[in-house]
Tab-separated table of C-alpha atoms in Angstrom:
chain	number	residue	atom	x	y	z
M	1	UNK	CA	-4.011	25.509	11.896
M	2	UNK	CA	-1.772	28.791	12.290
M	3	UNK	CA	-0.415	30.485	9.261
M	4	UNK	CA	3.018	28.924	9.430
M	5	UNK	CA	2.469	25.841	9.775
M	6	UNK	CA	-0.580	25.942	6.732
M	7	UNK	CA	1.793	27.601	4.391
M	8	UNK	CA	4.634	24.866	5.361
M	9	UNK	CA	2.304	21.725	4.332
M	10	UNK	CA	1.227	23.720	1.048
M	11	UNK	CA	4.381	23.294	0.793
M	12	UNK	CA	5.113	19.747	1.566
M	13	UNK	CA	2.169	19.294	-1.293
M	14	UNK	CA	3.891	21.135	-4.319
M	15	UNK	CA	6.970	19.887	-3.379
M	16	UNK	CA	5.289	16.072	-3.173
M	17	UNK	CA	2.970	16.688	-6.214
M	18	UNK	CA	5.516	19.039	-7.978
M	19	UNK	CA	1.622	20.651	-9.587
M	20	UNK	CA	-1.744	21.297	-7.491
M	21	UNK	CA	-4.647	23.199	-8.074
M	22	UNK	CA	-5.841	25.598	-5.266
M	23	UNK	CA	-8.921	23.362	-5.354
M	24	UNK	CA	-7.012	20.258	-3.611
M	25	UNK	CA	-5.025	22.408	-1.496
M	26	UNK	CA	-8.103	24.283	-0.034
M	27	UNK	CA	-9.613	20.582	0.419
M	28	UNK	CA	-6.652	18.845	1.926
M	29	UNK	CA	-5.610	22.039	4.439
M	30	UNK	CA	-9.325	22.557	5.185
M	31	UNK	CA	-9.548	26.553	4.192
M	32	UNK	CA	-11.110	28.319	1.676
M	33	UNK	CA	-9.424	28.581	-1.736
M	34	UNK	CA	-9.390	32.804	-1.352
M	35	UNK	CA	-7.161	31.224	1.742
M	36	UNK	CA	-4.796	29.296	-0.439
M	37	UNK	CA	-4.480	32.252	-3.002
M	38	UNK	CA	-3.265	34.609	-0.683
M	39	UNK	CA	-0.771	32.054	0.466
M	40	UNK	CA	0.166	30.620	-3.277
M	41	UNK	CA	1.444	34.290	-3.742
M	42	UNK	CA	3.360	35.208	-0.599
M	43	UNK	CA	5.013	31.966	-1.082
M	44	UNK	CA	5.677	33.257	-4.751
M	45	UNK	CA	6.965	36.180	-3.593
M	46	UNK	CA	9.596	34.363	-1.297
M	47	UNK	CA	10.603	32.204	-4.185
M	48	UNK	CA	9.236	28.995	-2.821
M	49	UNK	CA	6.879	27.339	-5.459
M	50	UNK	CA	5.959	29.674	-8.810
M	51	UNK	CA	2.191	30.967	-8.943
M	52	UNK	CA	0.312	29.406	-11.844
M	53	UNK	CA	-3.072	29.594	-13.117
M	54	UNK	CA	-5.429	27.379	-10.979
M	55	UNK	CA	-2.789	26.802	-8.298
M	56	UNK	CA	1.241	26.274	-7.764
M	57	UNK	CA	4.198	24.498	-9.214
M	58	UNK	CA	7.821	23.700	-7.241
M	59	UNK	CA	10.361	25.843	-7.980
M	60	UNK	CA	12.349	23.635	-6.067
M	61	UNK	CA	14.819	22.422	-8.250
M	62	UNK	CA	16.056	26.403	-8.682
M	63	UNK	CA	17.183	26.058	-5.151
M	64	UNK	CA	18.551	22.770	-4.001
M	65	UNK	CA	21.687	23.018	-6.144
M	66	UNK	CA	22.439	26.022	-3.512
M	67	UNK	CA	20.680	24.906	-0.283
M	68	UNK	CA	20.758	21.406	0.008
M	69	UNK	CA	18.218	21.794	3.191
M	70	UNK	CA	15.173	22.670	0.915
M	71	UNK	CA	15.244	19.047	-0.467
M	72	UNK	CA	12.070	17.472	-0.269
M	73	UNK	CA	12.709	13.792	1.568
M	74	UNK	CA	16.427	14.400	1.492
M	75	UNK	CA	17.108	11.567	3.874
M	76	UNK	CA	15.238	8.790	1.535
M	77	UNK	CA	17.643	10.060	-1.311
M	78	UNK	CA	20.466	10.080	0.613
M	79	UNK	CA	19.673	6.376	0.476
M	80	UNK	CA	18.689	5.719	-3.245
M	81	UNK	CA	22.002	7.236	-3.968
M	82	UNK	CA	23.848	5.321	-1.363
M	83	UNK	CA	22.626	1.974	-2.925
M	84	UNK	CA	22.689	3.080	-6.993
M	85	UNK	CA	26.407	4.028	-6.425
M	86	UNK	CA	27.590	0.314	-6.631
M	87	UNK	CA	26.697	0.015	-9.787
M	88	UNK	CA	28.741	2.442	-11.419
M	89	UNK	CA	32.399	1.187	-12.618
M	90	UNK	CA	35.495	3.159	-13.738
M	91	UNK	CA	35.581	3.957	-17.069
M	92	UNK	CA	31.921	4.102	-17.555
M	93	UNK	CA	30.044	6.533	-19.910
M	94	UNK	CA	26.643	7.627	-17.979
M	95	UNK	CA	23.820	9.623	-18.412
M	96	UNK	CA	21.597	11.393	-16.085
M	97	UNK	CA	18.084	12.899	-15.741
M	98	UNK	CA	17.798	15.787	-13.722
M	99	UNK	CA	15.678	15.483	-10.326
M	100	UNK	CA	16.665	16.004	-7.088
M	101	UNK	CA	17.311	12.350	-6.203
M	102	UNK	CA	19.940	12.565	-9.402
M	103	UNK	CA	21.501	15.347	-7.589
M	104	UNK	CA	22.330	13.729	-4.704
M	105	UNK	CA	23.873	10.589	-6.878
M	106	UNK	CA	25.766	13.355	-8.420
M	107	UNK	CA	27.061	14.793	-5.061
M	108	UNK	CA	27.715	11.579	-3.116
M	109	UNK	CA	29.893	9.802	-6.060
M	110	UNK	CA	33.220	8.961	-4.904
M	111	UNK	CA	35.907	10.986	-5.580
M	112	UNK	CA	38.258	8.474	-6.745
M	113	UNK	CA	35.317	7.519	-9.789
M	114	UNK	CA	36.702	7.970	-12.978
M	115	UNK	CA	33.638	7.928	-15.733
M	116	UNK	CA	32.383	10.153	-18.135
M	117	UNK	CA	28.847	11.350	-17.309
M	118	UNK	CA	26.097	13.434	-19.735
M	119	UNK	CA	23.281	15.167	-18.068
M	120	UNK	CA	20.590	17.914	-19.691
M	121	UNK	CA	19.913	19.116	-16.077
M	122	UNK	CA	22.307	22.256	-15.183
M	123	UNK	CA	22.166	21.523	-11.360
M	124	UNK	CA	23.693	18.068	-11.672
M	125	UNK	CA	26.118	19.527	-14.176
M	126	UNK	CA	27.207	21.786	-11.765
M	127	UNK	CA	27.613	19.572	-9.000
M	128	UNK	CA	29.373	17.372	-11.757
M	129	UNK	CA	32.442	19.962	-12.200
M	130	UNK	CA	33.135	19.942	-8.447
M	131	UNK	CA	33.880	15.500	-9.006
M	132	UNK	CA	37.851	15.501	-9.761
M	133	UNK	CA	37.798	12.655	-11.956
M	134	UNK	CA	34.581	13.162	-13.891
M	135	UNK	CA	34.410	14.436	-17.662
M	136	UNK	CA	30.915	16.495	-17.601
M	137	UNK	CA	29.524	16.944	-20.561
M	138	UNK	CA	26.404	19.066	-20.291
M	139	UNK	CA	23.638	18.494	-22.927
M	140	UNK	CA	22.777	22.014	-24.219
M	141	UNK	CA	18.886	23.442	-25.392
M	142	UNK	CA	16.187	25.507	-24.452
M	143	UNK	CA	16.043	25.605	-20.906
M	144	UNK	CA	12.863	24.776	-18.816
M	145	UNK	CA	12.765	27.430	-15.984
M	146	UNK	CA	11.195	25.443	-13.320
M	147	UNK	CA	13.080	22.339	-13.532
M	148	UNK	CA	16.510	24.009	-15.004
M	149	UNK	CA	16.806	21.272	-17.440
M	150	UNK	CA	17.341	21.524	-21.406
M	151	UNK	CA	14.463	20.636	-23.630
M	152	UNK	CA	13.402	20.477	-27.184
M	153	UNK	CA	14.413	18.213	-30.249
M	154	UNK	CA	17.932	19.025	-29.739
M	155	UNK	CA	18.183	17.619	-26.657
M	156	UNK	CA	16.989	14.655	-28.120
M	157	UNK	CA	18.810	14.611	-31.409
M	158	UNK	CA	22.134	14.687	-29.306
M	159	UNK	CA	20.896	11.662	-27.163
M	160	UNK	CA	20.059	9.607	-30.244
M	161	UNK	CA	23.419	9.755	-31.234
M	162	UNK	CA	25.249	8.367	-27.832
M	163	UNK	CA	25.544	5.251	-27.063
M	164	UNK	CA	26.336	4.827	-23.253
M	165	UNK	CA	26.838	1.918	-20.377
M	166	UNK	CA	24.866	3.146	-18.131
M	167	UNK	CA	21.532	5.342	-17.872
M	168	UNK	CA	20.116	6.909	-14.435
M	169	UNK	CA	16.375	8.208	-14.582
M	170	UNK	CA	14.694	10.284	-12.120
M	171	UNK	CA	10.929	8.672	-11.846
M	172	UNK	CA	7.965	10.900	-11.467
M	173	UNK	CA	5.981	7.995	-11.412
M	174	UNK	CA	5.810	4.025	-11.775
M	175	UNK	CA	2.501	1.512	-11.432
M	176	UNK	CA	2.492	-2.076	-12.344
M	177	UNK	CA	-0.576	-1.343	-14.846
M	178	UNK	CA	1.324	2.013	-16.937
M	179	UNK	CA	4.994	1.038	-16.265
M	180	UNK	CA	6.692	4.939	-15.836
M	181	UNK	CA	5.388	7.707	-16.900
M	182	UNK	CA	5.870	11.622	-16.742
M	183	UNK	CA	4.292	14.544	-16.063
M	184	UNK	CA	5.686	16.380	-19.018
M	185	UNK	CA	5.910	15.717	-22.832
M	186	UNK	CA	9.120	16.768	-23.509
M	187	UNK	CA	10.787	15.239	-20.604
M	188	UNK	CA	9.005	11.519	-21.470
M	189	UNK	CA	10.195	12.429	-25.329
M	190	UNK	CA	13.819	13.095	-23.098
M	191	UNK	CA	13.791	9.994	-20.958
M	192	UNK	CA	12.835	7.626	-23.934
M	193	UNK	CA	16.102	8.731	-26.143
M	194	UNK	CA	18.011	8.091	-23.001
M	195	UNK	CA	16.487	4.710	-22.708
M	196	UNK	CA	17.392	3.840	-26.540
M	197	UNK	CA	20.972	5.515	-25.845
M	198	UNK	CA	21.731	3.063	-23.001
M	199	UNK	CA	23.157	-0.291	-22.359
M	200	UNK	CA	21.617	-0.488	-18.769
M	201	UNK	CA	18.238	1.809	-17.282
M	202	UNK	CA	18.066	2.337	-13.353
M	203	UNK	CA	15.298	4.345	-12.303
M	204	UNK	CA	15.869	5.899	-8.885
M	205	UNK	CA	12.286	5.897	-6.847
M	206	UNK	CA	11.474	7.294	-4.208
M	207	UNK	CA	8.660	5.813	-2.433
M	208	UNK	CA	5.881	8.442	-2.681
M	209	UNK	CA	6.558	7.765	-6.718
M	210	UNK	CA	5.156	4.653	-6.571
M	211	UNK	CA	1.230	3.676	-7.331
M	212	UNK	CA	1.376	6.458	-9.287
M	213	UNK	CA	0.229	7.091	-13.020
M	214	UNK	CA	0.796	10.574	-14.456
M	215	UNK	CA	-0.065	11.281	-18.091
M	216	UNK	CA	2.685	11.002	-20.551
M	217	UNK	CA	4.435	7.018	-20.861
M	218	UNK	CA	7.770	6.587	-20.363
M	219	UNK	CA	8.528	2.953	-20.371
M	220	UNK	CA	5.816	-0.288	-19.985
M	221	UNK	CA	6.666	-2.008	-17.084
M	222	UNK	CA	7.843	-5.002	-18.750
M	223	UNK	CA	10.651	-2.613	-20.284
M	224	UNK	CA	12.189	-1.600	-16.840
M	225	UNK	CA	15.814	-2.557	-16.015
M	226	UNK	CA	16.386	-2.034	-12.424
M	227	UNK	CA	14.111	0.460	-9.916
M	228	UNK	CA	16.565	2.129	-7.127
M	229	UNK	CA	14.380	2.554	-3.666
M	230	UNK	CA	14.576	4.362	-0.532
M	231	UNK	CA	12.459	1.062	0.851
M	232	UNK	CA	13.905	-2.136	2.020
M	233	UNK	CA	13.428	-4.882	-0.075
M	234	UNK	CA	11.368	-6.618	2.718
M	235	UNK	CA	9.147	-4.135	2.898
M	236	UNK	CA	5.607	-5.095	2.059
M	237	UNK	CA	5.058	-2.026	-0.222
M	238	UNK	CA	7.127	-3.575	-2.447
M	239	UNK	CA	6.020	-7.009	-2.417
M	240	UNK	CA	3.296	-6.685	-5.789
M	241	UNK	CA	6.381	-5.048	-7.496
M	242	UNK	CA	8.427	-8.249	-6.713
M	243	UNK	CA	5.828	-10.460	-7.503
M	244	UNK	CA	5.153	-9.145	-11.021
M	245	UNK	CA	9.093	-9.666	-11.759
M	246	UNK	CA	10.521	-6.513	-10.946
M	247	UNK	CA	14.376	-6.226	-10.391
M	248	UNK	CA	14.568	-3.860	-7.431
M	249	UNK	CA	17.830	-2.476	-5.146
């Protein structure tokens, strides 16, 4: 496997993973792990993923508010987006997660939506302010670097005090057995306010988020609302999901 190509599919994996350790990169590319140093930090260098002890985390979500092409499966969120939008009324009060799949519901709202939507995640706010009809009201706190959201107990202080129609939550992961859960302890603390906050939950899924357990609960699945896919509701990957009650879109 040339260079290029190597460094592309490390990658694919941060992006997928969003953390690795050198250890599963050198076993999944098939090179040593002095191999996958040397390319963890020239892909540091260029701003790709961010060099971390052990291996690499995406940096990602520092770019796709300004180059939409370095979203990871931007086509499959094209379509979560596409089919969460019909939800959404005039006149609604939202929130949103950050996440790139959030960031494209953000960008692909209609223009003539008139709602008032809260988000802790600068990129989506951002986007937000370009929407002619939408009030943006951005969620202030310590920012997290790599994800360029706002953290911290005010983050959630401010959230236990809304009360909104409407909630839209990025999912890092979502099993039958553990319901949804996150890789981070602040962001589950986050995404649990926002549950109490709203009327409605949709999580938006994309479908290498499923069968997957991370470490920090979010939500049992008995608790979930509504789960946004990039599948078809046909398709057998989501038949144990229907099965076990699931509403799905």
């Amino acid at each position: 496997m040339k260079k290029k190509e190597r460094q592309k599919k490390l990658i694919d994996e941060v992006s997928i993973n969003r953390k690795v350790s050198s250890s599963y990169l050198s076993e999944k590319l098939q090179v040593s792990e002095d191999t996958i140093r040397r390319d963890i930090k020239e892909l540091d260098d260029q701003g790709l993923l961010t060099k971390v002890h052990g291996g690499a985390i995406s940096t990602i979500q520092k770019l796709y508010h300004y180059n939409e092409d370095v979203i990871y499966n931007r086509e499959n969120k094209v379509r979560i987006a596409l089919k969460a939008i019909p939800l959404i009324e005039d006149g609604m009060v939202i929130i949103m997660s950050g996440g790139t799949t959030n960031l494209m519901l953000a960008k692909l709202l209609p223009n003539t939506l008139k709602a008032t939507i809260y988000t802790y995640s600068l990129p989506i706010a951002m986007q937000l302010t370009e929407h002619p009809h939408i009030e943006t009201i951005f969620i202030g706190g310590k920012i997290h670097r790599n994800s360029m959201v706002t953290i911290g107990i005010d983050v959630i202080q401010y959230l236990s005090k809304l009360r909104v129609d409407i909630a839209f939550i990025g999912v890092s992961a979502l099993s039958i057995k553990q319901g949804i859960t996150d890789e981070g302890y602040e962001v589950s603390l986050i995404k649990k306010a926002m549950i109490q906050a709203s009327e409605r939950v949709v999580y938006l899924a994309t479908y290498n988020k499923l069968d997957v357990t991370l470490n920090y609960d979010v939500c049992s699945f008995n608790e979930i609302d509504t789960v946004v896919t990039d599948y078809d509701l046909e398709n057998p990957m989501l038949k144990s999901y229907k099965n076990a009650g699931l509403h799905l879109v």
